[in-house]
CSV table of C-alpha atoms in Angstrom, one decimal:
chain,number,residue,atom,x,y,z
Q,29,GLY,CA,37.8,35.7,-7.0
Q,30,GLU,CA,39.0,39.2,-9.0
Q,31,SER,CA,37.7,42.4,-8.8
Q,32,VAL,CA,35.4,44.2,-11.6
Q,33,GLY,CA,35.8,47.3,-10.1
Q,34,LEU,CA,39.2,48.5,-11.7
Q,35,HIS,CA,37.3,49.7,-14.5
Q,36,LEU,CA,33.7,50.4,-13.6
Q,37,PRO,CA,32.4,53.6,-12.6
Q,38,THR,CA,31.8,53.2,-8.2
Q,39,LEU,CA,28.8,54.5,-6.5
Q,40,SER,CA,30.1,53.8,-2.6
Q,41,VAL,CA,26.8,54.3,0.4
Q,42,GLN,CA,26.0,54.3,3.9
Q,43,GLU,CA,23.3,51.5,4.8
Q,44,GLY,CA,20.4,53.3,4.8
Q,45,ASP,CA,20.6,55.8,2.2
Q,46,ASN,CA,19.2,55.8,-1.2
Q,47,SER,CA,21.5,55.3,-4.2
Q,48,ILE,CA,21.2,56.6,-7.4
Q,49,ILE,CA,22.5,55.0,-10.6
Q,50,ASN,CA,22.6,57.1,-13.6
Q,51,CYS,CA,23.2,55.5,-17.2
Q,52,ALA,CA,23.6,56.8,-21.1
Q,53,TYR,CA,22.3,54.8,-23.7
Q,54,SER,CA,23.4,55.7,-27.3
Q,55,ASN,CA,20.4,54.9,-29.9
Q,56,SER,CA,17.4,57.1,-29.7
Q,57,ALA,CA,15.7,54.4,-31.7
Q,58,SER,CA,15.5,52.1,-28.5
Q,59,ASP,CA,11.9,52.0,-26.8
Q,60,TYR,CA,12.9,49.4,-24.3
Q,61,PHE,CA,15.1,50.0,-21.4
Q,62,ILE,CA,16.1,47.3,-19.1
Q,63,TRP,CA,18.3,47.2,-15.2
Q,64,TYR,CA,19.9,44.4,-13.7
Q,65,LYS,CA,21.7,43.4,-11.3
Q,66,GLN,CA,24.7,41.5,-11.5
Q,67,GLU,CA,26.9,40.3,-8.1
Q,68,SER,CA,30.1,38.9,-8.2
Q,69,GLY,CA,30.1,35.0,-10.0
Q,70,LYS,CA,26.7,35.6,-11.3
Q,71,GLY,CA,24.8,36.0,-13.9
Q,72,PRO,CA,22.7,39.1,-14.2
Q,73,GLN,CA,19.1,39.6,-12.7
Q,74,PHE,CA,16.5,42.0,-14.3
Q,75,ILE,CA,14.8,44.4,-11.3
Q,76,ILE,CA,12.7,47.0,-13.4
Q,77,ASP,CA,12.6,47.5,-17.1
Q,78,ILE,CA,10.4,50.7,-18.5
Q,79,ARG,CA,8.9,51.1,-21.6
Q,80,SER,CA,9.8,54.6,-24.0
Q,81,ASN,CA,6.1,55.6,-23.4
Q,82,MET,CA,6.7,56.4,-20.0
Q,83,ASP,CA,9.4,59.0,-17.9
Q,84,LYS,CA,8.6,56.9,-14.7
Q,85,ARG,CA,8.6,53.5,-12.7
Q,86,GLN,CA,8.7,52.1,-9.2
Q,87,GLY,CA,9.3,48.8,-8.4
Q,88,GLN,CA,9.6,47.7,-4.8
Q,89,ARG,CA,12.6,49.8,-3.4
Q,90,VAL,CA,13.7,50.9,-7.0
Q,91,THR,CA,12.3,53.6,-9.1
Q,92,VAL,CA,13.4,53.7,-12.7
Q,93,LEU,CA,13.7,57.4,-14.8
Q,94,LEU,CA,13.8,57.8,-18.2
Q,95,ASN,CA,14.7,60.8,-19.8
Q,96,LYS,CA,14.2,60.7,-23.8
Q,97,THR,CA,15.5,63.8,-24.4
Q,98,VAL,CA,19.3,63.4,-23.1
Q,99,LYS,CA,19.0,59.3,-23.9
Q,100,HIS,CA,19.8,58.9,-19.9
Q,101,LEU,CA,18.5,56.7,-17.3
Q,102,SER,CA,18.4,56.1,-13.9
Q,103,LEU,CA,18.1,53.6,-11.3
Q,104,GLN,CA,17.3,54.9,-7.8
Q,105,ILE,CA,16.8,52.7,-4.9
Q,106,ALA,CA,16.0,53.3,-1.5
Q,107,ALA,CA,17.1,52.8,1.5
Q,108,THR,CA,19.8,50.5,0.3
Q,109,GLN,CA,21.3,47.5,1.6
Q,110,PRO,CA,24.4,45.5,2.1
Q,111,GLY,CA,22.7,43.0,0.3
Q,112,ASP,CA,21.9,45.6,-2.8
Q,113,SER,CA,26.3,45.5,-4.0
Q,114,ALA,CA,26.7,44.8,-6.6
Q,115,VAL,CA,27.6,45.8,-10.3
Q,116,TYR,CA,23.7,47.1,-12.3
Q,117,PHE,CA,24.0,47.4,-15.4
Q,118,CYS,CA,21.1,49.5,-17.5
Q,119,ALA,CA,20.1,47.9,-21.2
Q,120,GLU,CA,18.5,49.3,-24.5
Q,121,ASN,CA,16.8,47.3,-27.1
Q,122,SER,CA,18.7,48.1,-30.1
Q,123,GLY,CA,17.3,50.0,-32.0
Q,124,GLY,CA,14.6,49.1,-31.0
Q,125,SER,CA,14.9,45.1,-31.6
Q,126,ASN,CA,12.3,43.1,-30.3
Q,127,TYR,CA,14.8,40.9,-29.0
Q,128,LYS,CA,18.5,42.4,-29.1
Q,129,LEU,CA,19.4,43.6,-26.0
Q,130,THR,CA,22.5,46.3,-25.7
Q,131,PHE,CA,24.6,46.8,-22.1
Q,132,GLY,CA,25.8,49.7,-21.2
Q,133,LYS,CA,29.3,49.4,-19.2
Q,134,GLY,CA,28.0,49.0,-15.3
Q,135,THR,CA,28.1,50.5,-12.1
Q,136,LEU,CA,29.3,49.1,-9.1
Q,137,LEU,CA,27.5,49.7,-6.0
Q,138,THR,CA,29.2,49.3,-2.5
Q,139,VAL,CA,27.2,49.3,0.4
Q,140,ASN,CA,28.8,50.3,3.9
Q,141,PRO,CA,27.1,48.7,6.5
N,24,GLY,CA,11.6,25.5,-10.9
N,25,ALA,CA,15.2,25.2,-11.8
N,26,GLY,CA,16.3,28.3,-13.6
N,27,VAL,CA,19.4,28.6,-16.4
N,28,SER,CA,22.4,26.2,-16.0
N,29,GLN,CA,25.5,26.2,-17.7
N,30,SER,CA,28.5,24.1,-17.4
N,31,PRO,CA,31.4,23.8,-17.0
N,32,ARG,CA,31.3,26.4,-14.7
N,33,TYR,CA,35.1,27.3,-15.3
N,34,LYS,CA,37.2,25.7,-18.1
N,35,VAL,CA,40.3,26.0,-18.5
N,36,ALA,CA,42.3,25.9,-22.3
N,37,LYS,CA,45.6,25.7,-24.0
N,38,ARG,CA,45.7,27.9,-26.8
N,39,GLY,CA,44.3,26.4,-29.6
N,40,GLN,CA,41.7,23.8,-28.6
N,41,ASP,CA,38.3,23.4,-29.3
N,42,VAL,CA,36.0,24.0,-26.8
N,43,ALA,CA,31.9,23.7,-25.8
N,44,LEU,CA,29.5,25.1,-23.5
N,45,ARG,CA,26.2,24.0,-22.6
N,46,CYS,CA,23.5,25.9,-21.7
N,47,ASP,CA,19.8,24.8,-19.8
N,48,PRO,CA,17.6,27.1,-20.5
N,49,ILE,CA,14.4,26.7,-18.6
N,50,SER,CA,11.4,24.8,-19.7
N,51,GLY,CA,9.4,25.8,-21.3
N,52,HIS,CA,11.3,29.3,-22.8
N,53,VAL,CA,11.6,29.6,-26.4
N,54,SER,CA,14.1,32.1,-27.1
N,55,LEU,CA,17.6,31.4,-26.0
N,56,PHE,CA,20.5,33.2,-26.3
N,57,TRP,CA,24.5,33.6,-25.8
N,58,TYR,CA,26.4,36.6,-24.7
N,59,GLN,CA,30.2,37.4,-23.8
N,60,GLN,CA,31.2,39.3,-21.3
N,61,ALA,CA,35.3,40.5,-20.5
N,62,LEU,CA,36.1,41.2,-17.3
N,63,GLY,CA,35.3,44.5,-16.2
N,64,GLN,CA,32.2,45.3,-19.1
N,65,GLY,CA,28.6,44.2,-19.5
N,66,PRO,CA,27.5,41.3,-21.4
N,67,GLU,CA,27.5,41.3,-25.4
N,68,PHE,CA,25.6,40.1,-27.4
N,69,LEU,CA,26.4,37.1,-29.4
N,70,THR,CA,23.5,35.0,-30.9
N,71,TYR,CA,19.5,34.3,-30.7
N,72,PHE,CA,17.8,31.5,-30.8
N,73,GLN,CA,13.6,31.0,-31.3
N,74,ASN,CA,13.2,27.2,-30.7
N,75,GLU,CA,15.9,25.1,-32.9
N,76,ALA,CA,16.4,28.2,-35.4
N,77,GLN,CA,19.1,30.9,-35.1
N,78,LEU,CA,17.8,34.1,-36.3
N,79,ASP,CA,21.0,36.1,-35.2
N,80,LYS,CA,24.3,35.2,-35.0
N,81,SER,CA,25.6,39.1,-35.7
N,82,GLY,CA,27.7,39.1,-32.9
N,83,LEU,CA,29.9,35.6,-33.1
N,84,PRO,CA,33.4,37.6,-33.1
N,85,SER,CA,34.6,35.1,-35.8
N,86,ASP,CA,33.7,31.8,-37.7
N,87,ARG,CA,35.6,29.7,-35.1
N,88,PHE,CA,32.9,30.8,-33.1
N,89,PHE,CA,29.6,28.4,-34.1
N,90,ALA,CA,26.1,27.8,-31.1
N,91,GLU,CA,23.7,25.5,-32.7
N,92,ARG,CA,20.1,24.3,-30.0
N,93,PRO,CA,19.0,20.8,-32.2
N,94,GLU,CA,15.8,20.4,-30.9
N,95,GLY,CA,15.0,23.2,-29.5
N,96,SER,CA,16.2,23.2,-26.0
N,97,VAL,CA,19.6,22.8,-24.7
N,98,SER,CA,22.3,24.9,-26.7
N,99,THR,CA,25.6,24.2,-26.7
N,100,LEU,CA,28.5,27.1,-27.7
N,101,LYS,CA,31.6,25.7,-29.8
N,102,ILE,CA,34.8,27.7,-29.9
N,103,GLN,CA,37.7,26.2,-32.5
N,104,ARG,CA,41.1,27.0,-32.0
N,105,THR,CA,40.9,28.6,-28.6
N,106,GLN,CA,42.8,32.4,-29.1
N,107,GLN,CA,43.6,34.3,-25.5
N,108,GLU,CA,41.1,37.5,-26.6
N,109,ASP,CA,37.8,34.6,-26.2
N,110,SER,CA,38.5,34.7,-22.2
N,111,ALA,CA,35.2,35.8,-20.7
N,112,VAL,CA,32.5,34.5,-19.3
N,113,TYR,CA,30.2,33.2,-21.7
N,114,LEU,CA,26.3,33.9,-20.7
N,115,CYS,CA,23.5,32.2,-21.5
N,116,ALA,CA,20.1,33.9,-21.4
N,117,SER,CA,16.7,32.0,-22.2
N,118,SER,CA,13.3,33.9,-22.3
N,119,ARG,CA,9.6,32.4,-23.3
N,120,GLN,CA,9.8,35.1,-26.3
N,121,GLY,CA,11.8,38.1,-27.0
N,122,PHE,CA,14.0,39.4,-24.6
N,123,ASN,CA,11.4,40.5,-21.7
N,124,GLU,CA,12.3,38.6,-19.0
N,125,GLN,CA,15.7,37.2,-19.9
N,126,TYR,CA,16.4,35.1,-17.2
N,127,PHE,CA,20.5,34.4,-17.2
N,128,GLY,CA,22.5,31.2,-15.8
N,129,PRO,CA,25.8,31.8,-13.9
N,130,GLY,CA,27.6,32.0,-16.8
N,131,THR,CA,31.3,29.6,-17.8
N,132,ARG,CA,34.6,32.0,-17.3
N,133,LEU,CA,36.7,30.5,-19.8
N,134,THR,CA,40.5,31.0,-19.7
N,135,VAL,CA,43.3,30.4,-22.2
N,136,THR,CA,46.3,30.2,-21.4
């Protein structure tokens, strides 16, 4: 298969470590943000979302942090597992749209056993 | 129940040929989206349907691209006179309403030679 990592930021971690993936979003009017996970040959899979009236939201092993001042979003994955290896995308609702998403470039996460 | 399905999974077309890509959304999902994903990039919005109505087609790259959803369920993305720059993965997604909990299909990889 092809390598999608050639042009992507990459993060390599050891199994069991915590991972932090960062994203800068573009539109200050966006008020809804989503993280997606995409494995090779598959479509993006929803992980967690957050609205702009929150700074932090936690899910199972994942936490999303939102800093509206600097338009920055991060995804923290606790106790990273080999199955977490994938490309991770942040997405924002374009300028406050109620249907249109703008995706970031993506980060390739590789978990070493 | 079944997720979003797309067919074909892979399509090779000679430059100038017309292609049709099919999307079967999750049953009962009102909203349907098409995205284009170039290698190493995030998905880019092409068009949005609510039931059978195409409410936004602003992301379609040219008038060679056409999408329809005549009965508010299955959708087809048609590309006429394909060009090499059309080579990409075409993703379909559906949701109950708007972009919330958007479920993606596996995509169709189009290669134009």
